[in-house]
Amino acid sequence: MNKPLRRIAIFCGLLVLALLVRTNWLQYVEAETLNTHTRNKRVQIERYAAERGNIIVDGKPITGSVDSNDTYFKFKRTYVDGPMWAPVTGYASQAYDANQIEKIEDGILTGNSDQLFFDRTMAMFTGEKKVGGNVVTTLNGAAQKAAFERLGSKKGAVAAIEPKTGKILALASTPSYDPASFAGYSGKDEKAWLALERDKDKPKLNRALREVYPPGSTFKVLTAAAALEHGKVDDINAPTDTEEPYILPNTRTKMVNHAQGCENATLNDAMKVSCNSVFAKLGDKVGRDNMVETAEKFGFNAEQFTPVRSAASVYDTKMDRPGNALSSIGQFNTATTPLQMAMVTAAIANDGKLMKPYMIDSLESPSLDPIKQNEPEEMSQPLSAKNAQLLQQMMENVVENGTGSNARMGDGITVGGKTGTAQHGENNSKNPYAWFISYAKTDSGSPVAVAVVVEDSDASRDDISGGGLAAPIAKAVMQAVIDSKK
Amino acid sequence: MSVVTNTTTIGAIEAPSRRNTELMLLAFAVVIPVFAYVNVGLAIDGELPTGVLGYGLGLGLLAGVAHIVVRRFAKYADPLLLPLATLLNGLGLVMIWRLDQSQRLIERIESRFGPGSFSPDAPKQLMYSAIGIALFVGVLMVLKDHRILQRYTYISMAVALVLLILPVFFPAVNGAKIWISLGPFTIQPGEFAKIIIAIFFSGYLMVKRDALALASRRFMGLYLPRGRDLGPIVVVWAMSILILVFETDLGTSLLFFGLFVIMLYVATERTSWIVFGLVMSAVGAVGVATFEPHVQQRVEFWLNPFADKTWEQSDQIGQALMSFGSGGVLGTGLGQGNSDLIGFAANSDFILSSFGEEFGLAGMMAFLLIYGLIVERGVRTALAARDPFGKLLAIGLSGAFAIQVFVVAGGVMGLIPLTGMTMPFVAYGGSSVLANWALIAILIRISDTARRPAPAPAPSPDAEMTQVVRP
């Protein structure tokens, strides 16, 4: 009977082998997939197992942790001025995962990142409790506060950048939400989450980074930049030979001008009063491909990682001539995030050099030692310094003498800006968006460029509302930045 | 007057008994769980667990008693079986104690049955282990020779049938009717039935093996036995399917069927039985799966462990898989994993995933190899046994052990559909611990008989003649 016994021994061996192979498969090959599975609660448990590190603005934390005496999630996230900072921090919820900085820098905040290996090992020997590291942001508390408070009950967003470095100074979005309201996983948290989900004003949407709006007339600065860069205009004070009314190429559609005196206006004047015809014709003259080239140099058609991902702004690469002409004044299917328009403004204010926008200045270990310091990084040079200065002249003219007068600041501060009111909806049936982009300049260069968009319910006429609604907000933000530098 | 002295030059060759080897291995098998126990205490509370001395002494005492009994009553037994079983039992106790400390599991019980309803399982398991070792001692002391069991062939069959049928009359627990409750005690008769049925098969097949092997007709290349020899086989096959249907116990029926095919194959030495067995089990499995919703559900859970519907009904498989995954190669360390997320049956059917998470891949391999070693020692015992009954019983018991380990571990690791069986020695549960200690005792008894040196030859009559005649 020994022959079959030996075969059975082999069979039993195969059973054990199958189990060994399976355990290797699960614990080695599949381990990563299983560990990051959406159903795996361990990520969440780990996230709240120890006191989470903080997100820092101006040296002060805007987040916190409380011991919630829970067997699953020991600590719960708290927020200082939650609604104001939500577009920056994102949320960290025991029930609904996390997003934005809370998610991207989760490793540092929980203390599990490999970058903290040394600290963890030290803590193991000294017996210290595990805590997370900190994320130091580039944001400016005063600017953020000004942006959020000035937006108030209006729907809209503000993005402000330091042109020289690309540091993001303010990132506000209204209506906002309080990430603390659903930080836990109780019934109350669920109710708060569902209410936010159902809210048709979409408070959870980060309008500064993730919503794309038609930019309206603010896009004209980009058209002007493209024209200067591609040599279609040399002298901004020379007549542009624009007929009135201007007929869109290949069509019989007349371009509507809300402004007066656009016939044959100079580029400078056209910018000042915001002539549609002049810029539509100019855009047509530059041509679609050249327009696309410049727009993409400014960051269009690509997502930006700040490191929070922004939506890609759109300048259509395949449209026909009339579409391109319309797009040159920020209509048709051109759409941008507020961050993108802030980048355009910042590049102009920084003499043509576009710095990569970022909002995390540095990462700190739990013992406050720096782990990683982010340095300003040049993204592209969409226009020459000379052309940038020409654009600055035009934009400053807009504020001094034109539609952007509401942003004037005085006290030796030069402000350049551009208003915009973007029509949208079929036959412009929906309420337009009021835009304002601007930068401030002191003797030591420009400390801030800002883009403001207000989803306006009262605006009716081009430019007036951009100047009327959005410009004061931009002014308040610029003022806050300049005051905080003093 | 003649002096009778044995002057034969051929004495019995003293085979080494290896009892001291066993003692040394047992010391390891006690020390390792004690360290593990200390480890859990330090990881969870940051201090030495208060019970460490009592626990260490308790386990040591049990192992010591078992060892002395083996030394006295089964001197030549296999030296590996007892230490391996002790190690598994000890590690199981540590893991059950570790899960007792889980606030989540305590909360879970208390939210269901009211505050104060939680009672730790580790002390109970320690008691079961003590009873299990008592049973082990009892078997070794009472059963002087395993061949005595041969006398009870048909009684075993009757007892096994009764044990298997009894749970039908008791309410289902969590979808499977595998329990009988006697007052405060619940017993899983299937665990004991597997031993008893192995005894029946051994006795029956030993008698019938020639008839089964030789008196058969060739049909399509297969040897088919005569009806009267085939009868009991069909009965057992039908029985295992019936258990599956009425008690919704996939594991036990698979175990019995596998056991039977293995023993039949060993007894008759005909490969056709393997083919026959596979065909029959395939027919049975497909037949049952088509109309038994419980089985269909298990298959569904197995195929899509993370689907929404699965998750709603039972997240256990998925949770177990994630436990293994999060253990990774080296594990999280005892007491530092989150395997308690499995919730229900974390310390019984699913205890292996706790080991997987906290000991990691390295620990799991060691763990599976320990089981593999037990099986290997069992098969070796069967090879060494001198009587066909002993051979059949040893291969039956170790085959059953192997199949049970495969079915449980495979189920928890998502290799095959999950069935409600317990991992021998480590899972919480009285029936399981008792039955498996009895199983080890019988294997030790057979191995003792197998390795025992042949008795010294009787004084040869010739010796008289060659005596030197003194003047």
PDB file of N, CA, C and O in Angstrom, chain A residues 374-420:
ATOM      1  N   ASN A 374      10.109  73.820  -0.936  1.00  0.00           N
ATOM      2  CA  ASN A 374       9.808  74.064  -2.347  1.00  0.00           C
ATOM      3  C   ASN A 374      10.420  75.382  -2.782  1.00  0.00           C
ATOM      4  O   ASN A 374      10.315  76.388  -2.070  1.00  0.00           O
ATOM      5  N   GLU A 375      11.056  75.380  -3.928  1.00  0.00           N
ATOM      6  CA  GLU A 375      11.669  76.601  -4.452  1.00  0.00           C
ATOM      7  C   GLU A 375      10.871  77.075  -5.656  1.00  0.00           C
ATOM      8  O   GLU A 375      10.309  76.260  -6.391  1.00  0.00           O
ATOM      9  N   PRO A 376      10.838  78.398  -5.870  1.00  0.00           N
ATOM     10  CA  PRO A 376      10.138  78.912  -7.052  1.00  0.00           C
ATOM     11  C   PRO A 376      10.746  78.311  -8.319  1.00  0.00           C
ATOM     12  O   PRO A 376      11.948  78.072  -8.383  1.00  0.00           O
ATOM     13  N   GLU A 377       9.890  78.104  -9.293  1.00  0.00           N
ATOM     14  CA  GLU A 377      10.342  77.383 -10.478  1.00  0.00           C
ATOM     15  C   GLU A 377       9.744  78.094 -11.688  1.00  0.00           C
ATOM     16  O   GLU A 377       8.556  78.408 -11.691  1.00  0.00           O
ATOM     17  N   GLU A 378      10.562  78.340 -12.684  1.00  0.00           N
ATOM     18  CA  GLU A 378      10.028  79.018 -13.866  1.00  0.00           C
ATOM     19  C   GLU A 378       9.272  78.004 -14.719  1.00  0.00           C
ATOM     20  O   GLU A 378       9.744  76.900 -14.953  1.00  0.00           O
ATOM     21  N   MET A 379       8.078  78.416 -15.157  1.00  0.00           N
ATOM     22  CA  MET A 379       7.269  77.491 -15.932  1.00  0.00           C
ATOM     23  C   MET A 379       7.451  77.749 -17.419  1.00  0.00           C
ATOM     24  O   MET A 379       7.634  76.841 -18.205  1.00  0.00           O
ATOM     25  N   SER A 380       7.424  79.034 -17.798  1.00  0.00           N
ATOM     26  CA  SER A 380       7.632  79.377 -19.215  1.00  0.00           C
ATOM     27  C   SER A 380       7.834  80.892 -19.339  1.00  0.00           C
ATOM     28  O   SER A 380       7.732  81.632 -18.360  1.00  0.00           O
ATOM     29  N   GLN A 381       8.128  81.299 -20.546  1.00  0.00           N
ATOM     30  CA  GLN A 381       8.245  82.735 -20.823  1.00  0.00           C
ATOM     31  C   GLN A 381       7.269  83.027 -21.950  1.00  0.00           C
ATOM     32  O   GLN A 381       7.644  82.996 -23.124  1.00  0.00           O
ATOM     33  N   PRO A 382       6.014  83.310 -21.624  1.00  0.00           N
ATOM     34  CA  PRO A 382       5.025  83.473 -22.704  1.00  0.00           C
ATOM     35  C   PRO A 382       5.208  84.761 -23.499  1.00  0.00           C
ATOM     36  O   PRO A 382       4.756  84.843 -24.625  1.00  0.00           O
ATOM     37  N   LEU A 383       5.869  85.766 -22.898  1.00  0.00           N
ATOM     38  CA  LEU A 383       6.117  86.968 -23.709  1.00  0.00           C
ATOM     39  C   LEU A 383       7.384  87.657 -23.227  1.00  0.00           C
ATOM     40  O   LEU A 383       7.827  87.444 -22.097  1.00  0.00           O
ATOM     41  N   SER A 384       7.944  88.436 -24.106  1.00  0.00           N
ATOM     42  CA  SER A 384       9.216  89.092 -23.796  1.00  0.00           C
ATOM     43  C   SER A 384       8.994  90.187 -22.766  1.00  0.00           C
ATOM     44  O   SER A 384       7.886  90.680 -22.579  1.00  0.00           O
ATOM     45  N   ALA A 385      10.076  90.568 -22.105  1.00  0.00           N
ATOM     46  CA  ALA A 385       9.972  91.604 -21.080  1.00  0.00           C
ATOM     47  C   ALA A 385       9.433  92.903 -21.679  1.00  0.00           C
ATOM     48  O   ALA A 385       8.602  93.582 -21.078  1.00  0.00           O
ATOM     49  N   LYS A 386       9.873  93.206 -22.903  1.00  0.00           N
ATOM     50  CA  LYS A 386       9.439  94.461 -23.541  1.00  0.00           C
ATOM     51  C   LYS A 386       7.939  94.430 -23.781  1.00  0.00           C
ATOM     52  O   LYS A 386       7.216  95.356 -23.439  1.00  0.00           O
ATOM     53  N   ASN A 387       7.480  93.319 -24.333  1.00  0.00           N
ATOM     54  CA  ASN A 387       6.043  93.201 -24.592  1.00  0.00           C
ATOM     55  C   ASN A 387       5.238  93.170 -23.295  1.00  0.00           C
ATOM     56  O   ASN A 387       4.128  93.689 -23.216  1.00  0.00           O
ATOM     57  N   ALA A 388       5.820  92.554 -22.259  1.00  0.00           N
ATOM     58  CA  ALA A 388       5.123  92.524 -20.980  1.00  0.00           C
ATOM     59  C   ALA A 388       4.944  93.943 -20.463  1.00  0.00           C
ATOM     60  O   ALA A 388       3.896  94.300 -19.930  1.00  0.00           O
ATOM     61  N   GLN A 389       5.997  94.754 -20.649  1.00  0.00           N
ATOM     62  CA  GLN A 389       5.874  96.133 -20.162  1.00  0.00           C
ATOM     63  C   GLN A 389       4.849  96.924 -20.953  1.00  0.00           C
ATOM     64  O   GLN A 389       4.132  97.763 -20.405  1.00  0.00           O
ATOM     65  N   LEU A 390       4.740  96.635 -22.252  1.00  0.00           N
ATOM     66  CA  LEU A 390       3.699  97.289 -23.053  1.00  0.00           C
ATOM     67  C   LEU A 390       2.322  96.917 -22.518  1.00  0.00           C
ATOM     68  O   LEU A 390       1.422  97.759 -22.399  1.00  0.00           O
ATOM     69  N   LEU A 391       2.164  95.622 -22.195  1.00  0.00           N
ATOM     70  CA  LEU A 391       0.884  95.180 -21.658  1.00  0.00           C
ATOM     71  C   LEU A 391       0.602  95.839 -20.313  1.00  0.00           C
ATOM     72  O   LEU A 391      -0.529  96.214 -20.014  1.00  0.00           O
ATOM     73  N   GLN A 392       1.674  95.982 -19.502  1.00  0.00           N
ATOM     74  CA  GLN A 392       1.496  96.657 -18.216  1.00  0.00           C
ATOM     75  C   GLN A 392       0.978  98.066 -18.426  1.00  0.00           C
ATOM     76  O   GLN A 392       0.061  98.524 -17.751  1.00  0.00           O
ATOM     77  N   GLN A 393       1.581  98.754 -19.434  1.00  0.00           N
ATOM     78  CA  GLN A 393       1.110 100.125 -19.748  1.00  0.00           C
ATOM     79  C   GLN A 393      -0.379 100.139 -20.024  1.00  0.00           C
ATOM     80  O   GLN A 393      -1.113 100.975 -19.519  1.00  0.00           O
ATOM     81  N   MET A 394      -0.805  99.161 -20.862  1.00  0.00           N
ATOM     82  CA  MET A 394      -2.225  99.134 -21.254  1.00  0.00           C
ATOM     83  C   MET A 394      -3.110  98.837 -20.062  1.00  0.00           C
ATOM     84  O   MET A 394      -4.151  99.438 -19.858  1.00  0.00           O
ATOM     85  N   MET A 395      -2.671  97.868 -19.223  1.00  0.00           N
ATOM     86  CA  MET A 395      -3.506  97.480 -18.094  1.00  0.00           C
ATOM     87  C   MET A 395      -3.579  98.586 -17.050  1.00  0.00           C
ATOM     88  O   MET A 395      -4.587  98.817 -16.401  1.00  0.00           O
ATOM     89  N   GLU A 396      -2.440  99.326 -16.911  1.00  0.00           N
ATOM     90  CA  GLU A 396      -2.452 100.435 -15.959  1.00  0.00           C
ATOM     91  C   GLU A 396      -3.357 101.551 -16.480  1.00  0.00           C
ATOM     92  O   GLU A 396      -4.060 102.220 -15.716  1.00  0.00           O
ATOM     93  N   ASN A 397      -3.382 101.687 -17.800  1.00  0.00           N
ATOM     94  CA  ASN A 397      -4.271 102.667 -18.437  1.00  0.00           C
ATOM     95  C   ASN A 397      -5.736 102.315 -18.156  1.00  0.00           C
ATOM     96  O   ASN A 397      -6.572 103.190 -17.956  1.00  0.00           O
ATOM     97  N   VAL A 398      -6.026 100.998 -18.142  1.00  0.00           N
ATOM     98  CA  VAL A 398      -7.396 100.552 -17.875  1.00  0.00           C
ATOM     99  C   VAL A 398      -7.844 101.018 -16.492  1.00  0.00           C
ATOM    100  O   VAL A 398      -8.955 101.501 -16.291  1.00  0.00           O
ATOM    101  N   VAL A 399      -6.909 100.885 -15.503  1.00  0.00           N
ATOM    102  CA  VAL A 399      -7.267 101.264 -14.137  1.00  0.00           C
ATOM    103  C   VAL A 399      -7.291 102.776 -13.986  1.00  0.00           C
ATOM    104  O   VAL A 399      -8.184 103.350 -13.359  1.00  0.00           O
ATOM    105  N   GLU A 400      -6.283 103.461 -14.599  1.00  0.00           N
ATOM    106  CA  GLU A 400      -6.213 104.920 -14.462  1.00  0.00           C
ATOM    107  C   GLU A 400      -7.396 105.607 -15.134  1.00  0.00           C
ATOM    108  O   GLU A 400      -8.047 106.465 -14.551  1.00  0.00           O
ATOM    109  N   ASN A 401      -7.667 105.220 -16.370  1.00  0.00           N
ATOM    110  CA  ASN A 401      -8.616 105.989 -17.177  1.00  0.00           C
ATOM    111  C   ASN A 401      -9.799 105.196 -17.674  1.00  0.00           C
ATOM    112  O   ASN A 401     -10.684 105.743 -18.298  1.00  0.00           O
ATOM    113  N   GLY A 402      -9.787 103.895 -17.470  1.00  0.00           N
ATOM    114  CA  GLY A 402     -10.810 103.096 -18.131  1.00  0.00           C
ATOM    115  C   GLY A 402     -11.755 102.386 -17.194  1.00  0.00           C
ATOM    116  O   GLY A 402     -12.120 102.892 -16.119  1.00  0.00           O
ATOM    117  N   THR A 403     -12.121 101.160 -17.575  1.00  0.00           N
ATOM    118  CA  THR A 403     -13.176 100.441 -16.889  1.00  0.00           C
ATOM    119  C   THR A 403     -12.771  99.924 -15.515  1.00  0.00           C
ATOM    120  O   THR A 403     -13.622  99.543 -14.716  1.00  0.00           O
ATOM    121  N   GLY A 404     -11.466  99.917 -15.235  1.00  0.00           N
ATOM    122  CA  GLY A 404     -11.037  99.329 -13.965  1.00  0.00           C
ATOM    123  C   GLY A 404     -10.789 100.340 -12.874  1.00  0.00           C
ATOM    124  O   GLY A 404     -10.041 100.067 -11.932  1.00  0.00           O
ATOM    125  N   SER A 405     -11.410 101.485 -12.958  1.00  0.00           N
ATOM    126  CA  SER A 405     -11.101 102.561 -12.025  1.00  0.00           C
ATOM    127  C   SER A 405     -11.378 102.175 -10.560  1.00  0.00           C
ATOM    128  O   SER A 405     -10.794 102.741  -9.654  1.00  0.00           O
ATOM    129  N   ASN A 406     -12.238 101.224 -10.355  1.00  0.00           N
ATOM    130  CA  ASN A 406     -12.540 100.826  -8.982  1.00  0.00           C
ATOM    131  C   ASN A 406     -11.367 100.170  -8.263  1.00  0.00           C
ATOM    132  O   ASN A 406     -11.444  99.932  -7.070  1.00  0.00           O
ATOM    133  N   ALA A 407     -10.318  99.859  -8.994  1.00  0.00           N
ATOM    134  CA  ALA A 407      -9.201  99.178  -8.351  1.00  0.00           C
ATOM    135  C   ALA A 407      -8.060 100.131  -8.045  1.00  0.00           C
ATOM    136  O   ALA A 407      -7.004  99.708  -7.589  1.00  0.00           O
ATOM    137  N   ARG A 408      -8.244 101.403  -8.297  1.00  0.00           N
ATOM    138  CA  ARG A 408      -7.170 102.358  -8.032  1.00  0.00           C
ATOM    139  C   ARG A 408      -6.797 102.353  -6.555  1.00  0.00           C
ATOM    140  O   ARG A 408      -7.660 102.297  -5.690  1.00  0.00           O
ATOM    141  N   MET A 409      -5.497 102.439  -6.252  1.00  0.00           N
ATOM    142  CA  MET A 409      -5.089 102.346  -4.860  1.00  0.00           C
ATOM    143  C   MET A 409      -4.332 103.554  -4.339  1.00  0.00           C
ATOM    144  O   MET A 409      -4.330 103.802  -3.145  1.00  0.00           O
ATOM    145  N   GLY A 410      -3.674 104.333  -5.180  1.00  0.00           N
ATOM    146  CA  GLY A 410      -2.960 105.511  -4.710  1.00  0.00           C
ATOM    147  C   GLY A 410      -1.745 105.146  -3.883  1.00  0.00           C
ATOM    148  O   GLY A 410      -1.278 103.998  -3.882  1.00  0.00           O
ATOM    149  N   ASP A 411      -1.213 106.116  -3.166  1.00  0.00           N
ATOM    150  CA  ASP A 411      -0.074 105.893  -2.268  1.00  0.00           C
ATOM    151  C   ASP A 411       1.130 105.287  -2.976  1.00  0.00           C
ATOM    152  O   ASP A 411       1.803 104.416  -2.421  1.00  0.00           O
ATOM    153  N   GLY A 412       1.396 105.706  -4.183  1.00  0.00           N
ATOM    154  CA  GLY A 412       2.569 105.183  -4.890  1.00  0.00           C
ATOM    155  C   GLY A 412       2.432 103.756  -5.343  1.00  0.00           C
ATOM    156  O   GLY A 412       3.411 103.105  -5.694  1.00  0.00           O
ATOM    157  N   ILE A 413       1.240 103.240  -5.301  1.00  0.00           N
ATOM    158  CA  ILE A 413       1.043 101.879  -5.780  1.00  0.00           C
ATOM    159  C   ILE A 413       0.388 101.945  -7.144  1.00  0.00           C
ATOM    160  O   ILE A 413      -0.671 102.545  -7.301  1.00  0.00           O
ATOM    161  N   THR A 414       1.050 101.344  -8.119  1.00  0.00           N
ATOM    162  CA  THR A 414       0.480 101.308  -9.461  1.00  0.00           C
ATOM    163  C   THR A 414      -0.338 100.031  -9.602  1.00  0.00           C
ATOM    164  O   THR A 414       0.119  98.971  -9.184  1.00  0.00           O
ATOM    165  N   VAL A 415      -1.495 100.183 -10.183  1.00  0.00           N
ATOM    166  CA  VAL A 415      -2.331  99.001 -10.375  1.00  0.00           C
ATOM    167  C   VAL A 415      -2.632  98.858 -11.855  1.00  0.00           C
ATOM    168  O   VAL A 415      -2.986  99.817 -12.525  1.00  0.00           O
ATOM    169  N   GLY A 416      -2.441  97.632 -12.369  1.00  0.00           N
ATOM    170  CA  GLY A 416      -2.861  97.340 -13.730  1.00  0.00           C
ATOM    171  C   GLY A 416      -3.951  96.293 -13.681  1.00  0.00           C
ATOM    172  O   GLY A 416      -3.897  95.395 -12.851  1.00  0.00           O
ATOM    173  N   GLY A 417      -4.934  96.434 -14.553  1.00  0.00           N
ATOM    174  CA  GLY A 417      -6.032  95.472 -14.449  1.00  0.00           C
ATOM    175  C   GLY A 417      -6.798  95.333 -15.745  1.00  0.00           C
ATOM    176  O   GLY A 417      -6.519  95.989 -16.737  1.00  0.00           O
ATOM    177  N   LYS A 418      -7.745  94.445 -15.723  1.00  0.00           N
ATOM    178  CA  LYS A 418      -8.654  94.312 -16.864  1.00  0.00           C
ATOM    179  C   LYS A 418      -9.953  93.723 -16.340  1.00  0.00           C
ATOM    180  O   LYS A 418      -9.952  92.756 -15.588  1.00  0.00           O
ATOM    181  N   THR A 419     -11.027  94.351 -16.779  1.00  0.00           N
ATOM    182  CA  THR A 419     -12.351  93.880 -16.383  1.00  0.00           C
ATOM    183  C   THR A 419     -12.876  92.868 -17.404  1.00  0.00           C
ATOM    184  O   THR A 419     -12.349  92.760 -18.499  1.00  0.00           O
ATOM    185  N   GLY A 420     -13.888  92.176 -17.006  1.00  0.00           N
ATOM    186  CA  GLY A 420     -14.525  91.289 -17.976  1.00  0.00           C
ATOM    187  C   GLY A 420     -15.909  90.909 -17.499  1.00  0.00           C
ATOM    188  O   GLY A 420     -16.151  90.796 -16.291  1.00  0.00           O
TER     189      GLY A 420
END
